[in-house]
Short mmCIF file of C-alpha atoms and ligand atoms in Angstrom, two decimals:
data_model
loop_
_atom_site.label_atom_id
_atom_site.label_comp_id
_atom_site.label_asym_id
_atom_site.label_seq_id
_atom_site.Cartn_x
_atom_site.Cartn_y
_atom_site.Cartn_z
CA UNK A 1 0.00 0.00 0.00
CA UNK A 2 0.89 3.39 -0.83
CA UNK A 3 1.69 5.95 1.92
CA UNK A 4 -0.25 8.42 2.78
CA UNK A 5 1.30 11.88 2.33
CA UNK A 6 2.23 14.06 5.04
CA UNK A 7 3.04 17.99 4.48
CA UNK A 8 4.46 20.87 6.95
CA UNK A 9 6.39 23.93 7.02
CA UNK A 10 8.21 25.85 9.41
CA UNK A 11 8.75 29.64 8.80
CA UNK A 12 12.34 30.73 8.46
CA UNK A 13 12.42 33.69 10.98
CA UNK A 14 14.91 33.14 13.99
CA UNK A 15 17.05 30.05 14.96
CA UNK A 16 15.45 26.57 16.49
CA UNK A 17 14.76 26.56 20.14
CA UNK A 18 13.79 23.64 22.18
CA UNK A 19 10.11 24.33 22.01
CA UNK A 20 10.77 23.78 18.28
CA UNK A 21 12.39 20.78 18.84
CA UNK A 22 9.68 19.02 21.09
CA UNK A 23 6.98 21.05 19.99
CA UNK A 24 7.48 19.85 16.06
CA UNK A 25 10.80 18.47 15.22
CA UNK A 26 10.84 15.39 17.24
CA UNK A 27 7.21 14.83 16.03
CA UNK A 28 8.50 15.39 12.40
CA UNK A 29 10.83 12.50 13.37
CA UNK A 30 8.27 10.08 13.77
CA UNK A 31 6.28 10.96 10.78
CA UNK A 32 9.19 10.13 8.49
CA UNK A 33 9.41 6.80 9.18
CA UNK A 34 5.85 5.97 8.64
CA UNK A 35 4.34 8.22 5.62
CA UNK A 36 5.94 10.29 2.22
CA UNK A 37 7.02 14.00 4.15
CA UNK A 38 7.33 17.22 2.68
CA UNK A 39 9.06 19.93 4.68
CA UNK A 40 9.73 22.90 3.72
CA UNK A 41 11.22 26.04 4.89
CA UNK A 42 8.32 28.82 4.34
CA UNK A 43 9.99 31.78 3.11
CA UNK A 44 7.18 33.25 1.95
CA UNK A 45 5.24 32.81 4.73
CA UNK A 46 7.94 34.59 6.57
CA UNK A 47 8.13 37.28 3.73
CA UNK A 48 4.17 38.26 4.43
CA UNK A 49 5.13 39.27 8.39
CA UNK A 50 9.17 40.60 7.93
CA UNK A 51 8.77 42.47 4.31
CA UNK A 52 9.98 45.74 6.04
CA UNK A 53 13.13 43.52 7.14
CA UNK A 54 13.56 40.88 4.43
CA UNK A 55 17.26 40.33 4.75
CA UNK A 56 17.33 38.11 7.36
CA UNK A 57 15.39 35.36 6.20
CA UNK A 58 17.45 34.11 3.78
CA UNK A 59 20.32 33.32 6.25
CA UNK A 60 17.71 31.94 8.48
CA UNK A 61 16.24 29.95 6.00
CA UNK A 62 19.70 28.11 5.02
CA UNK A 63 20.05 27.87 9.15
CA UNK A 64 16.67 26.27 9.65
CA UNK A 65 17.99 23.65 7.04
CA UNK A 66 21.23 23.05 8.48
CA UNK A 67 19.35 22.18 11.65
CA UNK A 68 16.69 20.00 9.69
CA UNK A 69 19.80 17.59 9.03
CA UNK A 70 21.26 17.91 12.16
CA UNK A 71 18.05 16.76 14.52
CA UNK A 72 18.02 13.72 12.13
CA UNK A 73 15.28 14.88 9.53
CA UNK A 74 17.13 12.81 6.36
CA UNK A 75 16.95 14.13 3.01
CA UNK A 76 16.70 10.37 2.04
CA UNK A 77 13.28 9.59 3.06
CA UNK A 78 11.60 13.13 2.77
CA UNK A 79 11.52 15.74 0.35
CA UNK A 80 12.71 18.98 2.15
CA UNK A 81 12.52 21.69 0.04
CA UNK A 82 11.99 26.03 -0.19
CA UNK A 83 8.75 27.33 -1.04
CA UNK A 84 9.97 30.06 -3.33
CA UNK A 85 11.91 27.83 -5.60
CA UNK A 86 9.01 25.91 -6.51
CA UNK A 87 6.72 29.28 -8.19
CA UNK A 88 3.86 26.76 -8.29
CA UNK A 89 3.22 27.59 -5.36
CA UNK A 90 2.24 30.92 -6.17
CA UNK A 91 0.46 30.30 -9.26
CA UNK A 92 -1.60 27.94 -7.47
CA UNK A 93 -2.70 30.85 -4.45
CA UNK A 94 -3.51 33.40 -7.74
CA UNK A 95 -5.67 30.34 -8.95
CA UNK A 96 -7.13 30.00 -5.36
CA UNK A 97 -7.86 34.12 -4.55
CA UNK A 98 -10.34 34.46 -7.83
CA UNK A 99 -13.00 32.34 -5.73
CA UNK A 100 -11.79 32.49 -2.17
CA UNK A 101 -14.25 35.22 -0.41
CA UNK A 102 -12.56 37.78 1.75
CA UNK A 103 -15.40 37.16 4.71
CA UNK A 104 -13.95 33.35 4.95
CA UNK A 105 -10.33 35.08 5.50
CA UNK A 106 -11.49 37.89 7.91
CA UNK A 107 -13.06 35.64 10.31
CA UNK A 108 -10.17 33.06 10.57
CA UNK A 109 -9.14 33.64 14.54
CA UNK A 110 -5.69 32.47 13.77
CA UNK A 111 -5.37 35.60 11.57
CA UNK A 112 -7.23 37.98 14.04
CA UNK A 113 -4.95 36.91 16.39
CA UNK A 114 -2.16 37.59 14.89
CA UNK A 115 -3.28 40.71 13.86
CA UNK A 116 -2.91 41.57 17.34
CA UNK A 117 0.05 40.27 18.74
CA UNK A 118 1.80 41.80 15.83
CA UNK A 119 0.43 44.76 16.16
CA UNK A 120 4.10 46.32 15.98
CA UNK A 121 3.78 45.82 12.11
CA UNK A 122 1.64 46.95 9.88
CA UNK A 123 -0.25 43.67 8.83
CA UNK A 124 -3.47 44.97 7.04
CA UNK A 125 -1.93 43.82 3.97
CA UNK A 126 -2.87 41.80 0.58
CA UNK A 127 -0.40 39.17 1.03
CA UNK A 128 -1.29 38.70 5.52
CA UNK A 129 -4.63 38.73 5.20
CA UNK A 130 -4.28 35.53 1.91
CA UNK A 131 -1.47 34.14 3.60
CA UNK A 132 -3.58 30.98 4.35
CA UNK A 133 -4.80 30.80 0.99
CA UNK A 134 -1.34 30.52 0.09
CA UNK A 135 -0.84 28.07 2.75
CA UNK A 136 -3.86 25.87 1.15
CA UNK A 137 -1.90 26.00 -1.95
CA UNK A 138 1.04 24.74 -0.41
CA UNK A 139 -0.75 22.10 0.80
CA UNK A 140 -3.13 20.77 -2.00
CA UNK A 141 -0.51 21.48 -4.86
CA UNK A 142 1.17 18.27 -3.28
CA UNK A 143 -2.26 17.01 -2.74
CA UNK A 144 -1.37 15.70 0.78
CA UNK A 145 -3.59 14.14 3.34
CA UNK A 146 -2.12 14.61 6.29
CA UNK A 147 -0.63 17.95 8.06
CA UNK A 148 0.87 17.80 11.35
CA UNK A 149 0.05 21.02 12.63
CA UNK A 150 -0.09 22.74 16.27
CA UNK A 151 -4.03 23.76 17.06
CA UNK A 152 -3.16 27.27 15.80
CA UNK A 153 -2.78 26.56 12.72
CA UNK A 154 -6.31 24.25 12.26
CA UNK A 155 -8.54 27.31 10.92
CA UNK A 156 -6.39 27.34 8.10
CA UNK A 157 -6.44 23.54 7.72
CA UNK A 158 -10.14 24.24 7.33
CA UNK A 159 -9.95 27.06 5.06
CA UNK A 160 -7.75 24.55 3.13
CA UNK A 161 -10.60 21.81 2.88
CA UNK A 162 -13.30 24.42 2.16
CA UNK A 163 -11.15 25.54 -0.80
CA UNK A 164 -10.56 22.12 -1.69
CA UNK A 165 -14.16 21.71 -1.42
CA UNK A 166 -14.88 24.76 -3.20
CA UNK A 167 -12.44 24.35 -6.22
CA UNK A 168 -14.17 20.63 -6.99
CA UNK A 169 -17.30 22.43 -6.97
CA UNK A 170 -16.92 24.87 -9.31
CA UNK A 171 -15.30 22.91 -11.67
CA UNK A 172 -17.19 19.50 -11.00
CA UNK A 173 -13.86 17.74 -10.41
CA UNK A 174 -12.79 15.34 -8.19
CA UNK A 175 -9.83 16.78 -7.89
CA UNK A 176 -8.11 17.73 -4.55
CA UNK A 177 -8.44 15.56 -1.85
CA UNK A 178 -9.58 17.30 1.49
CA UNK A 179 -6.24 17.21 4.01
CA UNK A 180 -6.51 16.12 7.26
CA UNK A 181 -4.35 17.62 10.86
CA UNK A 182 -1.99 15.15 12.75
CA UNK A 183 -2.63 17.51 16.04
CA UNK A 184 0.43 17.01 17.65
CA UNK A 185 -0.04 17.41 21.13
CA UNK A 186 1.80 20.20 21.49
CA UNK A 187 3.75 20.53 24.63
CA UNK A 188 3.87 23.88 26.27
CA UNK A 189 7.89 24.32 26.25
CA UNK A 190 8.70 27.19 28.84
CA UNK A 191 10.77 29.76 28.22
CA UNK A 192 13.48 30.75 30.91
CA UNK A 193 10.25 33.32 32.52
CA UNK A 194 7.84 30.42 32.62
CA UNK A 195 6.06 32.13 29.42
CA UNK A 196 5.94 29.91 26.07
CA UNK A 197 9.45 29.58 24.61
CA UNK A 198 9.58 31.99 21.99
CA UNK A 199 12.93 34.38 20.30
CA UNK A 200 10.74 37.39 20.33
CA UNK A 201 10.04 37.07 24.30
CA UNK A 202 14.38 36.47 24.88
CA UNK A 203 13.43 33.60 27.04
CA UNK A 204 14.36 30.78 24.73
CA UNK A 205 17.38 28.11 24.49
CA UNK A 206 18.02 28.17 20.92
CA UNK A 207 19.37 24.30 19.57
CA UNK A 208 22.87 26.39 19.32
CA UNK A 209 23.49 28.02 22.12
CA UNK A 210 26.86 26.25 23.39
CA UNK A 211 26.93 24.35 26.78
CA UNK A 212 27.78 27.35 28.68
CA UNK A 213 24.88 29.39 27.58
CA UNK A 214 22.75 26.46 28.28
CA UNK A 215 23.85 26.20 31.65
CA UNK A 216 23.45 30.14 32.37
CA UNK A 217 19.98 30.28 30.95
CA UNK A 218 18.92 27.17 33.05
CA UNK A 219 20.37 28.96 35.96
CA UNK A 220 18.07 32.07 35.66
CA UNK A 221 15.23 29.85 35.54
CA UNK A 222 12.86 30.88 38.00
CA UNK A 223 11.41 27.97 41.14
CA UNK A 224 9.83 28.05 43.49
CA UNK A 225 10.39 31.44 45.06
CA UNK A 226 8.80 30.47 48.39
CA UNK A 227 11.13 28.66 48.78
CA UNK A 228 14.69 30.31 49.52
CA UNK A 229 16.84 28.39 51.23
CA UNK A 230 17.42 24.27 50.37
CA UNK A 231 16.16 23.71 53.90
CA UNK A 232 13.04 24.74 53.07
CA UNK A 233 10.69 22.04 51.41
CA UNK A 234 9.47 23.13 47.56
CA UNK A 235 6.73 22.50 45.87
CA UNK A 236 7.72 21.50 42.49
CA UNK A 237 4.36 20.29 40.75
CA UNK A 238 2.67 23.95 41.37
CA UNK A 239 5.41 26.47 41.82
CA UNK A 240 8.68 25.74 39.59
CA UNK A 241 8.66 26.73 36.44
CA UNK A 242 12.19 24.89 35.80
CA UNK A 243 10.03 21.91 36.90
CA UNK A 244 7.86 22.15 33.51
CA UNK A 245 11.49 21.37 31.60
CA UNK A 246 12.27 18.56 33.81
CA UNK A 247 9.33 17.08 32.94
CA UNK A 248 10.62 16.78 29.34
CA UNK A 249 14.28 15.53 30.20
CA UNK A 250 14.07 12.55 32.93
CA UNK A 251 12.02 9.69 33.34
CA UNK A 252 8.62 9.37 35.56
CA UNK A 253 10.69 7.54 38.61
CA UNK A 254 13.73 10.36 38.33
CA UNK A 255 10.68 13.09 38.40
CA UNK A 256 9.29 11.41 41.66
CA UNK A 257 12.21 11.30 43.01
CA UNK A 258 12.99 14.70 42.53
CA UNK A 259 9.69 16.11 43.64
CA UNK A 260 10.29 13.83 46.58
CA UNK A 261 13.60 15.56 47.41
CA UNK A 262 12.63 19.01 46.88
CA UNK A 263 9.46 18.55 48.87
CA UNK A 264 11.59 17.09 51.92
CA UNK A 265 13.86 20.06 51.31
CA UNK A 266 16.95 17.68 50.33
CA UNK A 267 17.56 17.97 47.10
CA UNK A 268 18.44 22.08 46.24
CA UNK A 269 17.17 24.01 43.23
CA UNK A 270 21.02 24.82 42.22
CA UNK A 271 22.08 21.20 42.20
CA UNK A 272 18.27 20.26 40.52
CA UNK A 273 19.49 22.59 37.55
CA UNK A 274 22.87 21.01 37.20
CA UNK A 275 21.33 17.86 36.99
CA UNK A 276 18.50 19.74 34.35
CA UNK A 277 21.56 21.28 32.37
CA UNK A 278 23.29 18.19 31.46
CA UNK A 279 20.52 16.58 30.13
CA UNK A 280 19.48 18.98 27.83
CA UNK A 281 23.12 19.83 26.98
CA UNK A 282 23.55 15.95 26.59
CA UNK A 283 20.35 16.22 24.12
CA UNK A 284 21.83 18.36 22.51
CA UNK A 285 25.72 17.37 21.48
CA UNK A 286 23.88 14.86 19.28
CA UNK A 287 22.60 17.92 17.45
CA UNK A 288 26.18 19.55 17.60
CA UNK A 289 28.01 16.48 16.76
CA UNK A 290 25.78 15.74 13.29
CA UNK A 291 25.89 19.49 12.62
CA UNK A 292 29.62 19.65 12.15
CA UNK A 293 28.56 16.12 9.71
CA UNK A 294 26.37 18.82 8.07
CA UNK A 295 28.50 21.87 7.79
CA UNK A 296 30.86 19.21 5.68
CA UNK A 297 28.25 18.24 3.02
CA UNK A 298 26.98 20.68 0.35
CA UNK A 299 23.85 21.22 1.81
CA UNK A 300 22.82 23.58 -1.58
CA UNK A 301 22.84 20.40 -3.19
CA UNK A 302 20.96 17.92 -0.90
CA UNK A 303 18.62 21.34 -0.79
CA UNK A 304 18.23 21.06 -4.64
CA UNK A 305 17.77 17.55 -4.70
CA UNK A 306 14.39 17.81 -2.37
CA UNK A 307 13.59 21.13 -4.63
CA UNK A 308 13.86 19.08 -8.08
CA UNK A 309 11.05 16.18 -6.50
CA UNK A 310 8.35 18.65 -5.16
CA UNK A 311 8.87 20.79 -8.15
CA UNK A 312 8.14 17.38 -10.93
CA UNK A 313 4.70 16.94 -8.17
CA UNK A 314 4.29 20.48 -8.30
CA UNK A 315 4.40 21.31 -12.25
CA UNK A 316 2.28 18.27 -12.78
CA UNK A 317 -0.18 19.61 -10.11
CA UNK A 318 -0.37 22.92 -12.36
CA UNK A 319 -0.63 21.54 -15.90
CA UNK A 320 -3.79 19.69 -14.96
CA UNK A 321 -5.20 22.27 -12.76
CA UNK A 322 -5.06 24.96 -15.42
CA UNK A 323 -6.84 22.76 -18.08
CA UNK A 324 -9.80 21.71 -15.59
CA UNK A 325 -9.79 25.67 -15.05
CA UNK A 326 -9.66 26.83 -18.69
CA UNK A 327 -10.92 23.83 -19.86
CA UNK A 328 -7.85 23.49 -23.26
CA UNK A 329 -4.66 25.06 -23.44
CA UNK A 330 -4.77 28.80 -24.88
CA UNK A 331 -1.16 28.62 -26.01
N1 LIG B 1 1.73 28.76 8.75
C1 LIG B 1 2.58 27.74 9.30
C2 LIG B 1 3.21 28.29 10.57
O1 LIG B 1 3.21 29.48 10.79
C3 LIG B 1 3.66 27.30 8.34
C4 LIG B 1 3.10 26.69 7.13
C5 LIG B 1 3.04 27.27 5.90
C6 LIG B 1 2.49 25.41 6.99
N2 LIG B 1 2.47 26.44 5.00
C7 LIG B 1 2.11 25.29 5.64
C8 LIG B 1 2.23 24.39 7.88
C9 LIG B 1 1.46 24.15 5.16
C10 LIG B 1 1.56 23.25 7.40
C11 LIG B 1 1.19 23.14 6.05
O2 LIG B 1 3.72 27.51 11.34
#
């Protein structure tokens, strides 16, 4: 039997953190074993909120792919690839906005939201307000089935089916296939001030920071502040927000015993953070290690390799979606 087909992108606009790599990376990891994946790095979707800055996202782009490889994602059994090499893309989302109506993109909360927390930039654009038309395109020009996705990004996994739905319609094709979300369970990575992980909060551990940083930023994390002295019994569960990473890094009995030991006020939150540190930084040197593997190979050309497949999938997708649309070739 076939696979199924699995599609996702990541938007080149800062370097990996660790809520990247549990909140998506490790996830993509699994997928690749068990379906066809498509990743690619979504420059245009980055393009649509950092046009006033534009420069960085090329380097960032060629960063997020050096880090692809080096978590493990192999070029072997998915097609990695950049959105704006393959212009099908784009044809396909100018195809799309003739019968998308604005009222289905206005009311996407996704969007609204975003609207607001970037409200920094000026977003009342064209290209932000169709950006998930474009991400529809992305998705059904590969006509794949299943998107792992946080629950963020499910309006537009809807808008995605409803054009789908909509396109088939109108045309009286059978034509795209209506993708369905892999909802990763997203786990809730905190950042060094207990808010989500994030670059644009500065509370993040970015995948290469070197072991030094690591240990400085696990340092400042904050615990349980009623608790200042190691002879003073902690609460772990409900007042340490280091305690959320630990969660992550050692196994159920190592947790109980460490909530046992900071309850009974013998274990201290400086040697609990040692103990945090070199895990993580232990996580890590595999990353390091296979990155220096990476920096070696021409990563242009595994890049091109994973451009060339989505863009045979993609130019195929076009050809036959431009004669259901016009019906014969004009030229
Ligand atoms: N919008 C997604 C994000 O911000 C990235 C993305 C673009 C995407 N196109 C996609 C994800 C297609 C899944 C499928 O994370």
């Amino acid at each position: 039997m076939r696979k199924l087909r699995v599609l996702s992108g990541m938007r080149p606009t800062g370097p990996l953190h660790l809520g990247h790599f549990h909140g998506v990376l490790k996830n993509w990891l699994e997928l690749q074993d068990k379906y066809e994946c498509f990743y690619f790095i979504a420059d245009w979707h980055a393009l649509t909120t950092e046009y006033e800055n534009p420069e960085y996202i090329a380097d960032y782009s060629k960063e997020l792919f050096l880090e692809w490889l080096s978590v493990g994602l192999s070029p072997e059994k998915n097609v990695l690839f950049l959105q704006s090499a393959i212009k099908e893309h784009a044809e396909l989302h100018l195809i799309f906005s003739m019968f998308v109506p604005i009222p289905w993109l206005e009311r996407n909360p996704t969007y609204k939201e975003m609207l607001q927390d970037l409200s920094n930039k000026n977003l009342n654009t064209y290209g932000f307000l169709g950006y998930p038309v474009l991400q529809a395109s992305d998705i059904l020009i590969y006509k794949a089935q299943k998107i792992p996705v946080g629950v963020d990004q499910l309006p537009h996994l809807e808008l995605t089916r409803e054009i789908a739905r909509r396109f088939n319609y109108l045309y009286k094709v059978d034509y795209f296939p209506e993708p369905e979300p892999i909802l990763s369970e997203v786990p809730k990575i905190p950042g060094i001030d207990g808010r989500k992980m994030s670059k644009s909060y500065g509370n993040a551990i970015f995948l290469n920071d070197s072991p030094e940083k690591v240990r400085e930023k696990i340092m400042n994390y904050v615990t349980d502040i009623s608790r200042p002295r190691k002879s003073d019994p902690g609460d772990p569960e409900n007042r340490c927000i280091a305690f959320n990473l630990i969660r992550f890094y050692f196994s159920s009995e190592e947790k109980e015993e460490i909530v046992r030991d900071c309850k009974n006020a013998i274990l201290g939150c400086v040697e609990c953070k040692k103990r945090l540190s070199e895990r993580i930084i232990n996580e890590l040197t595999h990353i390091w290690e296979k990155r220096e593997e990476v920096e070696k190979e021409d990563w242009k050309e595994i890049l091109y390799n994973g451009i060339e497949k989505a863009k045979e999938i993609a130019h195929q997708t076009m050809e036959e979606v431009n004669l259901i649309v016009f019906r014969k070739k004009i030229v």
